Short mmCIF file of C-alpha atoms and ligand atoms in Angstrom, two decimals:
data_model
loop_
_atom_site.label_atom_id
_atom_site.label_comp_id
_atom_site.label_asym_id
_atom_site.label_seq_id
_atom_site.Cartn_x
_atom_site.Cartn_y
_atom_site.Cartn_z
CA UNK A 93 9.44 -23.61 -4.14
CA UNK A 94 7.44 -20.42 -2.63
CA UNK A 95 8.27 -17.23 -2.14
CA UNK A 96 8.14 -14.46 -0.64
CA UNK A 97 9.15 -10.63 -0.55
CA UNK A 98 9.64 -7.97 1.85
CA UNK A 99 9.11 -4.60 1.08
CA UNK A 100 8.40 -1.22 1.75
CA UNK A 101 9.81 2.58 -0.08
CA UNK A 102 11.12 3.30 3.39
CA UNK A 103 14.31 3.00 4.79
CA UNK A 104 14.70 1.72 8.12
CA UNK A 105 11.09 0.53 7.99
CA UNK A 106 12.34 -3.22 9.13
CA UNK A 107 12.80 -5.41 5.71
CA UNK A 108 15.86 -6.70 6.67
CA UNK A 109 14.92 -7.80 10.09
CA UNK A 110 11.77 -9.40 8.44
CA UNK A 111 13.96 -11.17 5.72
CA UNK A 112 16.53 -12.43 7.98
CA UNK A 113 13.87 -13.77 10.72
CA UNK A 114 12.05 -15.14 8.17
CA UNK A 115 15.09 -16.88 6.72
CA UNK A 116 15.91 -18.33 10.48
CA UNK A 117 13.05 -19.58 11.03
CA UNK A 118 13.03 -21.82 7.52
CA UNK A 119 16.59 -22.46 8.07
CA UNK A 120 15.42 -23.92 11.44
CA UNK A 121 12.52 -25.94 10.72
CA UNK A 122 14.84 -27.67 8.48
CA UNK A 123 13.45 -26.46 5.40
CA UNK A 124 15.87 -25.57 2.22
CA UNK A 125 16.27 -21.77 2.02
CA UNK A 126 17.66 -18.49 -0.09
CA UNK A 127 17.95 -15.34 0.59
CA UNK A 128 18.02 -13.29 -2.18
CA UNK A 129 19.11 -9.73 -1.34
CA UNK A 130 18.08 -6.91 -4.03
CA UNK A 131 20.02 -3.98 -2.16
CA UNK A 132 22.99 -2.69 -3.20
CA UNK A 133 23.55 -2.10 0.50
CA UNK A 134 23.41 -5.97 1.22
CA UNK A 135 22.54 -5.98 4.67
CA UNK A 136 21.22 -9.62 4.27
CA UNK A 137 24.11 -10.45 2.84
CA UNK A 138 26.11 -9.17 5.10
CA UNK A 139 24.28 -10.88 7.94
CA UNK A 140 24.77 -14.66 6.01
CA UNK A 141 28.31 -13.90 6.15
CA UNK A 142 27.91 -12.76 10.20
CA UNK A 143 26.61 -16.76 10.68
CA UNK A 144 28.35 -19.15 12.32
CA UNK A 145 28.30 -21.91 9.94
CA UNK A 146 27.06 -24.71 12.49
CA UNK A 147 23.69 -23.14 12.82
CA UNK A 148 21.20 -24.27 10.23
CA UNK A 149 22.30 -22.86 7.07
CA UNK A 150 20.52 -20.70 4.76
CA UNK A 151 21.88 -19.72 1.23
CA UNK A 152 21.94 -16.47 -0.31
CA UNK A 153 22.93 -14.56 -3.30
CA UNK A 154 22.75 -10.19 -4.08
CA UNK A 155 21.09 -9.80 -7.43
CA UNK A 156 21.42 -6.21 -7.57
CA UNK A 157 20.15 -3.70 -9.57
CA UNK A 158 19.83 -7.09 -12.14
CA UNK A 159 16.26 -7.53 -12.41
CA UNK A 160 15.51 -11.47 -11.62
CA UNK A 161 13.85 -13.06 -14.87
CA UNK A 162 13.15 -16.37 -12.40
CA UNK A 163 13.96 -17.38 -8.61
CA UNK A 164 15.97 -20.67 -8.19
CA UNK A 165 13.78 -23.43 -7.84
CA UNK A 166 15.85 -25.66 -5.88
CA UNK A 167 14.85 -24.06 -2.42
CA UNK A 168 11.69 -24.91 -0.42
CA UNK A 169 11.31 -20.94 0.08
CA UNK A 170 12.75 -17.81 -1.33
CA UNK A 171 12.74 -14.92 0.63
CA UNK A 172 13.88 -11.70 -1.20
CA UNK A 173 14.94 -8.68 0.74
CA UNK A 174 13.82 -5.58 -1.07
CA UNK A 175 15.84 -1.97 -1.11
CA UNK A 176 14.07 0.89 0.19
CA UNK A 177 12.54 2.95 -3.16
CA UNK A 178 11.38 -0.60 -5.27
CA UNK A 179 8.61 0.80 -7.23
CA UNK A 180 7.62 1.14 -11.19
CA UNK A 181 7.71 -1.55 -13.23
CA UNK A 182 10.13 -3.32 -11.41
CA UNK A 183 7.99 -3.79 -8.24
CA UNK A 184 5.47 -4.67 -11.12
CA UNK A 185 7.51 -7.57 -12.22
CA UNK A 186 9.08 -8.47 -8.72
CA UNK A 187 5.22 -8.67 -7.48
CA UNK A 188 4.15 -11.12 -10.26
CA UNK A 189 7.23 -13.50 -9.57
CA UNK A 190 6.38 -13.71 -5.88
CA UNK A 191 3.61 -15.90 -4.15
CA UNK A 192 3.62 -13.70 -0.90
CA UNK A 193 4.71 -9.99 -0.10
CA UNK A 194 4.99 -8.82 3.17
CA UNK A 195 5.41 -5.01 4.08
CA UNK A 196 6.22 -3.95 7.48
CA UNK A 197 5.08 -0.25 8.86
CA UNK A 198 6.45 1.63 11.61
CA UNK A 199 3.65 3.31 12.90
CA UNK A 200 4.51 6.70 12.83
CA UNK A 201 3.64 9.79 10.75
CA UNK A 202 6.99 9.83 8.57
CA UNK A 203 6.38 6.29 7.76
CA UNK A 204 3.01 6.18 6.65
CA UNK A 205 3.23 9.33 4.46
CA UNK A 206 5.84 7.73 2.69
CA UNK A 207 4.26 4.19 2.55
CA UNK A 208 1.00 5.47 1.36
CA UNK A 209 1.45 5.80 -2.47
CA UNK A 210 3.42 2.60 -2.74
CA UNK A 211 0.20 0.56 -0.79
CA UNK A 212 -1.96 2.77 -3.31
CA UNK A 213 0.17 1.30 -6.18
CA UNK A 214 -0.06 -2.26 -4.37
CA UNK A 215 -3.28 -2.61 -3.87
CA UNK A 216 -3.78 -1.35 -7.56
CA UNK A 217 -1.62 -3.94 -8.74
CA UNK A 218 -3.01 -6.72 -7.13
CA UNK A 219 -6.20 -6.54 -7.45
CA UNK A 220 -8.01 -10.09 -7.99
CA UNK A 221 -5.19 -11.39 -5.82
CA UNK A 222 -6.51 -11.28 -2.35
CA UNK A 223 -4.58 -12.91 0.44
CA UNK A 224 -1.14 -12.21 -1.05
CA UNK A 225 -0.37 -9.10 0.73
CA UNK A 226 -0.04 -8.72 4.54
CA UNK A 227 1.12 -6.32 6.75
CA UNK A 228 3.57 -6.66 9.64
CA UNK A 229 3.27 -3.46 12.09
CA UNK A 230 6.59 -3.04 12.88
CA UNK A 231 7.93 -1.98 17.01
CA UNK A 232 4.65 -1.29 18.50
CA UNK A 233 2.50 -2.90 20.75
CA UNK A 234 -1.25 -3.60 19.71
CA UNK A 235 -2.73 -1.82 22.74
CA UNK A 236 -1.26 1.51 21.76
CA UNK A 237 -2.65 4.57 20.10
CA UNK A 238 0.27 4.34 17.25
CA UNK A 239 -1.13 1.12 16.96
CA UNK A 240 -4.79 2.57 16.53
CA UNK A 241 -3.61 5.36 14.20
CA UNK A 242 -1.62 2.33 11.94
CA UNK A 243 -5.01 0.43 11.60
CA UNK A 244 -6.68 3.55 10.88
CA UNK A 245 -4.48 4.47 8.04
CA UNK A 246 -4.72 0.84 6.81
CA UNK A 247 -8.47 0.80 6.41
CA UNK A 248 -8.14 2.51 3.12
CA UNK A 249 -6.11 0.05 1.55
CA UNK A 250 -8.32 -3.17 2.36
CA UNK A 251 -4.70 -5.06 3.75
CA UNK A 252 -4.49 -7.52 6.58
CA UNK A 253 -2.46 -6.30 9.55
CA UNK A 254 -0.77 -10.22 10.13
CA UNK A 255 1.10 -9.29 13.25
CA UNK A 256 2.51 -6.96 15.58
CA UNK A 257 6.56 -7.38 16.29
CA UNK A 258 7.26 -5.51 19.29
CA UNK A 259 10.45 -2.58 19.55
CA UNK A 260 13.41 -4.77 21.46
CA UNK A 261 16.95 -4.96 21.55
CA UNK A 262 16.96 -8.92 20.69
CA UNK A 263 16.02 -7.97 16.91
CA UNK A 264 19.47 -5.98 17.05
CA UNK A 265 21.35 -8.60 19.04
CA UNK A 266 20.69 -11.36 16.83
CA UNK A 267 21.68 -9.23 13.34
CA UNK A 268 24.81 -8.82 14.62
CA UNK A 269 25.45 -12.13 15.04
CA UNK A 270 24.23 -13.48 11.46
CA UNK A 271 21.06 -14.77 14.05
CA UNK A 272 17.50 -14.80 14.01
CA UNK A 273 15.21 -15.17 16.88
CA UNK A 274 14.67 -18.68 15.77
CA UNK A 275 18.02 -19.91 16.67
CA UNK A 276 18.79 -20.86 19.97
CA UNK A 277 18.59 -20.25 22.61
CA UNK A 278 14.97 -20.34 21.81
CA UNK A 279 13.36 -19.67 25.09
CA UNK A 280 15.61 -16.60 25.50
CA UNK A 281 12.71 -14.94 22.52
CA UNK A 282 9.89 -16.93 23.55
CA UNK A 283 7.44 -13.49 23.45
CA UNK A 284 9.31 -12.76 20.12
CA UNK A 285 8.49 -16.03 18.31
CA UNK A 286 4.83 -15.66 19.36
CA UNK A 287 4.60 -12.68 17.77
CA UNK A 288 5.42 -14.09 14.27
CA UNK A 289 2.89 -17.33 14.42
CA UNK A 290 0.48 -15.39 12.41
CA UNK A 291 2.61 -14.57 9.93
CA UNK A 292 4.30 -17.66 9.07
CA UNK A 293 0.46 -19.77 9.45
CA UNK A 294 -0.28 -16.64 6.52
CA UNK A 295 2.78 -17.62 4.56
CA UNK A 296 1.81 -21.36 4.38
CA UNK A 297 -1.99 -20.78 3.70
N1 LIG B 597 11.17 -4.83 16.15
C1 LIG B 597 12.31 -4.14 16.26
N2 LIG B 597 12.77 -3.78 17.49
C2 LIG B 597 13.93 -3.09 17.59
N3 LIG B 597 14.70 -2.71 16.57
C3 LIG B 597 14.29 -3.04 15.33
C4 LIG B 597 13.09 -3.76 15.11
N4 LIG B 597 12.94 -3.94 13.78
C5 LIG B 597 14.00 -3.34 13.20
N5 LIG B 597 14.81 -2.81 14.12
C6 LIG B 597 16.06 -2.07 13.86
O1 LIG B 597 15.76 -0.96 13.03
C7 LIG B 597 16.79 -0.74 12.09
C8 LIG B 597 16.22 -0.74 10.68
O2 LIG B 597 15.68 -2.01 10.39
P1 LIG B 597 15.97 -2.76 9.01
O3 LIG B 597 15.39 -4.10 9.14
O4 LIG B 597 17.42 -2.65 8.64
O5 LIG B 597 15.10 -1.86 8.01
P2 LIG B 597 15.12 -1.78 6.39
O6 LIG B 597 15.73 -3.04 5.87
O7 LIG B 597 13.68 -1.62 6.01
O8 LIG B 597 15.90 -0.55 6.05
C9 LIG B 597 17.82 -1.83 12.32
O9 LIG B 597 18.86 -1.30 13.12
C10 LIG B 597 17.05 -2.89 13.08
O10 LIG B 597 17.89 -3.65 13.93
MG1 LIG B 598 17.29 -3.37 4.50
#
């Protein structure tokens, strides 16, 4: 079993879209996988139930404000879907259970101010561990100044941008439909699934 978490203080940042992609694309390459939702909102959650059960399955469970002593070990991959505000000694303990963390950024001035303690804390508390923290810049394209400004900010915090997942509608059209952009139709999201090749070759290294 691996693992992995998504997470960032920030609301709206993209964790769920992340999580649920990420899940797809497991689900789809056959592998065994759970998604374990950690927000009391259950958005994951509430996508698994949105699924139409003769797509590749995925599994999933809400563990709540419950902190998780151990992650089932049953799965290939675990991919936990983090609520906005995760910090303390529970992002402690959720970061040492993990093998991977992923944290997507909008790049805009709200969202880095209020990502910029919590990557302080991060890179504080995994220090020694180098190559278990990427970043995913979240709706923006690479050749734009918001793109400059995001690996700007990043410098200080010595984190790998992974990838850049460009702002589109399919992200929304496939949550409502308990979806990722890994199920078909496939070449419908063709520039989308590109995008995330660096990311999952990451998550396997
Ligand atoms: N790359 C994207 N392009 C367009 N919309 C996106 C993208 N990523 C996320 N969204 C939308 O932004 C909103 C917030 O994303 P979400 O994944 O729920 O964030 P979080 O879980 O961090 O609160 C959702 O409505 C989602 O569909
Ligand atoms: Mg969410």
């Amino acid at each position: 079993m691996r693992s992995v978490l998504i997470a960032n203080p920030k609301g709206g940042a993209g964790k769920t879209t992340l999580a649920t992609n990420l899940t797809g694309h497991f689900a789809n390459a056959g592998e065994k996988v759970t998604l374990c939702d950690l927000d009391r909102q259950q958005s994951s959650l509430r996508w698994m139930a949105f699924r139409d059960p003769a797509m590749p399955p995925v599994n999933g469970y809400f563990a709540g404000n419950q902190m998780l002593i151990s992650l089932p070990k049953e799965p290939d991959w675990v991919v936990l879907d983090a609520p906005a505000g995760l910090q303390g000694y529970k992002l402690t303990d959720y970061l040492r259970l993990v093998d991977k963390v992923i944290i997507p950024v909008v790049p805009s001035v709200f969202d880095m101010a209020a990502t910029e303690d919590f990557l302080a804390s991060i890179r504080q508390e995994m220090r020694g561990r180098r190559g278990v923290v990427g970043i995913v810049a979240m709706r923006v394209d690479p050749r734009t100044r918001a793109a400059a400004m995001l690996e700007e900010f990043l410098k200080h915090f010595d984190l790998p941008i992974l990838s850049y997942i460009r702002n589109t509608q399919n992200y929304v059209n496939v949550a409502a439909s308990g979806l990722s952009v890994f199920d078909s139709p496939r070449s419908r999201y063709r520039r989308d699934i590109e995008q995330w090749d660096p990311v999952l070759q990451w998550l396997k290294d």
